[in-house]
Amino acid sequence: MLVFLAMIAAQTPTPAECRYDKPAMMALDERAFDQAMTGGWRTLANTGCDAQAAELIAEWRAAHPANLRTAGLLQWHEGQLRANAGQTTRAIALLEAARKPVEEDAGFGWNLYVDGSIAFLRRDLPALDTARAKLAALPRPAGYAPVGPDGQPRAYAWPMNLNILDGFVACWNQSYKQAYACAKPAVKILPPS
C-alpha cells in the first residue's frame, strides 16, 4: 500500500509545478494561448497540471471575446483536460458544447469524434463502437486537400481522429488520459495531386 501511495505522489504535480504567470497567460492572443505546443495552457498540461490548465482555459475564455470559428476548440481542450483530471460531468458538458453545426461538419466527422469521446466518458461501449464504425466508414470529402502554413500540401490521416477512438476501444478499462495515450500515431497520407 505504501508503495502504491508513493507512486501516486510521484506522479502528482506539486503546487510549485502548477504555478504560472497569470497576467502573461491572459495577455496571449488565441493562437499563442491555444495552438503553441510548448506555450499557453499546454505549459501546465505538459507538467501534469490538467485541472489547473482547464481552469486557465476557462478564465482565458471568460476574459476574451469568443471567436465563433475557434470557440469550440477551446471548449474541447478544456473538456479534455477536465476528463484527464477526472472531472467527467464538466468534461462531457464542454465536449458537447464543442460540436460543430451539421453543415460545417458535413463529411468531416468531428461530431462523430465528439460522440465517441463522450461515449467513452459515459462508459457506453456500444455507443463508442457505433461512433467509431461511422467515422471509419466516412469517405474523404471530394476536393479536401489541406495545406500547411507554407501553402504546400499537408500530410494528414483520414478519417481524422479515428486513431483516438481506436485507442479508447483498445484501452477501454483505463482512464480517459490513459486511453487517449493508447492511440497509435495517425498514418499520414498525402492528398492526391
Coordinates of C-alpha atoms in Angstrom, one line a residue:
M1 CA 0.0 0.0 0.0
L2 CA 2.8 2.4 0.9
V3 CA 4.5 1.7 -2.5
F4 CA 1.2 2.5 -4.3
L5 CA 0.8 5.8 -2.4
A6 CA 4.4 6.7 -3.2
M7 CA 3.8 6.0 -6.9
I8 CA 0.7 8.3 -6.9
A9 CA 2.6 11.0 -5.0
A10 CA 5.4 10.8 -7.6
Q11 CA 3.0 11.3 -10.5
T12 CA 1.0 14.1 -8.9
P13 CA 2.4 17.5 -9.8
T14 CA 3.3 19.7 -6.8
P15 CA 1.7 23.2 -6.4
A16 CA 5.1 24.7 -7.5
E17 CA 5.0 22.8 -10.8
C18 CA 1.5 24.2 -11.4
R19 CA 2.3 27.9 -11.0
Y20 CA 2.3 30.2 -13.9
D21 CA 2.3 33.9 -14.8
K22 CA -1.4 34.6 -15.0
P23 CA -1.2 38.2 -16.4
A24 CA 1.2 36.9 -19.1
M25 CA -1.1 34.0 -20.0
M26 CA -4.2 36.2 -20.1
A27 CA -2.3 38.6 -22.5
L28 CA -1.6 35.9 -25.1
D29 CA -3.6 36.0 -28.3
E30 CA -5.7 32.9 -29.1
R31 CA -3.2 31.3 -31.4
A32 CA -0.3 31.7 -28.8
F33 CA -2.6 30.6 -25.9
D34 CA -4.2 27.6 -27.6
Q35 CA -2.1 26.4 -30.5
A36 CA 1.5 26.8 -29.4
M37 CA 2.5 23.2 -28.5
T38 CA 5.0 24.4 -25.8
G39 CA 3.2 27.6 -24.7
G40 CA -0.1 28.8 -23.4
W41 CA -2.2 26.4 -21.4
R42 CA 0.0 23.5 -22.6
T43 CA 2.8 24.6 -20.3
L44 CA 0.7 23.5 -17.4
A45 CA -0.7 20.4 -19.1
N46 CA 2.8 19.2 -20.1
T47 CA 3.7 19.1 -16.4
G48 CA 0.6 17.1 -15.5
C49 CA -1.4 20.1 -14.1
D50 CA -4.5 19.2 -16.1
A51 CA -7.1 20.7 -13.6
Q52 CA -5.1 23.9 -13.4
A53 CA -4.8 24.1 -17.2
A54 CA -8.5 23.6 -17.5
E55 CA -9.2 26.4 -15.1
L56 CA -6.8 28.6 -17.0
I57 CA -8.6 27.9 -20.3
A58 CA -11.9 28.7 -18.6
E59 CA -10.6 32.0 -17.3
W60 CA -9.0 32.9 -20.6
R61 CA -12.2 32.2 -22.4
A62 CA -14.2 34.4 -20.0
A63 CA -11.7 37.2 -20.4
H64 CA -11.6 37.2 -24.3
P65 CA -14.5 37.6 -26.7
A66 CA -15.4 34.4 -28.4
N67 CA -14.1 33.8 -31.9
L68 CA -17.1 31.8 -33.3
R69 CA -14.8 29.8 -35.6
T70 CA -12.5 28.6 -32.8
A71 CA -14.5 28.9 -29.6
G72 CA -15.4 25.2 -29.8
L73 CA -11.8 24.2 -29.9
L74 CA -11.0 26.0 -26.6
Q75 CA -14.1 24.3 -25.1
W76 CA -12.8 21.0 -26.5
H77 CA -9.4 21.4 -25.0
E78 CA -10.8 22.4 -21.6
G79 CA -13.1 19.4 -21.7
Q80 CA -10.2 17.1 -22.5
L81 CA -8.2 18.5 -19.6
R82 CA -11.2 18.1 -17.2
A83 CA -11.6 14.5 -18.4
N84 CA -7.9 13.9 -17.7
A85 CA -8.4 15.3 -14.2
G86 CA -11.4 13.0 -13.6
Q87 CA -14.0 15.9 -13.8
T88 CA -16.2 13.8 -16.1
T89 CA -19.5 15.7 -15.8
R90 CA -17.9 19.0 -16.6
A91 CA -15.8 17.4 -19.3
I92 CA -18.9 15.9 -21.0
A93 CA -20.7 19.3 -21.0
L94 CA -17.7 21.0 -22.6
L95 CA -17.3 18.3 -25.2
E96 CA -21.0 18.6 -26.1
A97 CA -20.6 22.3 -26.5
A98 CA -17.7 21.8 -28.9
R99 CA -19.9 20.2 -31.5
K100 CA -20.0 21.8 -34.9
P101 CA -23.1 22.8 -36.8
V102 CA -24.2 19.9 -39.1
E103 CA -23.4 21.9 -42.2
E104 CA -19.9 22.8 -41.0
D105 CA -19.1 19.2 -40.1
A106 CA -20.7 17.6 -43.2
G107 CA -18.3 14.9 -44.3
F108 CA -15.5 15.6 -41.8
G109 CA -16.6 13.5 -38.8
W110 CA -15.8 15.9 -36.0
N111 CA -19.2 15.3 -34.4
L112 CA -18.6 11.5 -34.6
Y113 CA -15.3 12.0 -32.8
V114 CA -17.3 14.0 -30.2
D115 CA -19.8 11.2 -29.9
G116 CA -17.1 8.6 -29.4
S117 CA -15.3 10.6 -26.8
I118 CA -18.4 11.3 -24.8
A119 CA -19.4 7.6 -25.1
F120 CA -16.0 6.7 -23.6
L121 CA -16.5 9.1 -20.7
R122 CA -20.1 7.8 -20.1
R123 CA -18.7 4.2 -20.2
D124 CA -21.0 3.3 -23.1
L125 CA -19.0 0.8 -25.2
P126 CA -21.8 0.2 -27.8
A127 CA -22.1 3.9 -28.4
L128 CA -18.3 4.2 -28.8
D129 CA -18.3 1.3 -31.2
T130 CA -21.1 2.9 -33.2
A131 CA -19.3 6.3 -33.4
R132 CA -16.1 4.6 -34.4
A133 CA -17.7 2.5 -37.1
K134 CA -19.4 5.5 -38.6
L135 CA -16.2 7.5 -38.5
A136 CA -14.2 4.7 -40.1
A137 CA -16.7 4.5 -43.0
L138 CA -16.6 8.2 -43.7
P139 CA -15.1 8.9 -47.1
R140 CA -12.7 11.7 -47.6
P141 CA -14.7 14.8 -48.8
A142 CA -14.1 15.4 -52.5
G143 CA -11.6 18.1 -53.1
Y144 CA -10.4 18.1 -49.5
A145 CA -6.7 18.8 -49.7
P146 CA -5.4 20.8 -46.6
V147 CA -2.3 22.9 -46.9
G148 CA 0.1 24.0 -44.3
P149 CA 1.2 27.5 -43.3
D150 CA 3.7 27.4 -46.2
G151 CA 0.9 26.8 -48.7
Q152 CA 2.2 23.3 -49.5
P153 CA 0.0 20.1 -49.2
R154 CA 0.0 18.9 -45.6
A155 CA 0.2 15.2 -44.8
Y156 CA -2.9 14.1 -42.9
A157 CA -4.7 10.9 -41.8
W158 CA -8.2 10.0 -42.9
P159 CA -10.5 9.8 -41.2
M160 CA -9.3 12.3 -38.7
N161 CA -9.3 11.2 -35.1
L162 CA -10.1 7.5 -35.8
N163 CA -6.8 6.6 -34.1
I164 CA -8.1 8.3 -30.9
L165 CA -11.3 6.3 -30.9
D166 CA -9.3 3.2 -31.6
G167 CA -7.2 4.0 -28.5
F168 CA -10.4 4.4 -26.4
V169 CA -11.6 0.9 -27.6
A170 CA -8.2 -0.7 -27.1
C171 CA -7.8 0.7 -23.6
W172 CA -11.5 0.7 -22.6
N173 CA -10.8 -0.1 -18.9
Q174 CA -8.3 2.8 -18.5
S175 CA -8.9 6.4 -17.5
Y176 CA -9.5 9.0 -20.3
K177 CA -5.9 10.2 -20.1
Q178 CA -4.5 6.7 -20.3
A179 CA -6.8 5.6 -23.1
Y180 CA -6.1 8.8 -25.1
A181 CA -2.4 7.9 -24.8
C182 CA -3.2 4.4 -26.3
A183 CA -3.9 6.0 -29.7
K184 CA -1.4 4.9 -32.2
P185 CA 0.1 7.7 -34.2
A186 CA -2.1 8.5 -37.2
V187 CA -0.9 7.3 -40.5
K188 CA -0.2 10.3 -42.6
I189 CA -1.4 10.3 -46.2
L190 CA -0.7 12.9 -48.7
P191 CA -3.7 14.2 -50.6
P192 CA -3.9 13.3 -54.3
S193 CA -2.0 15.7 -56.5

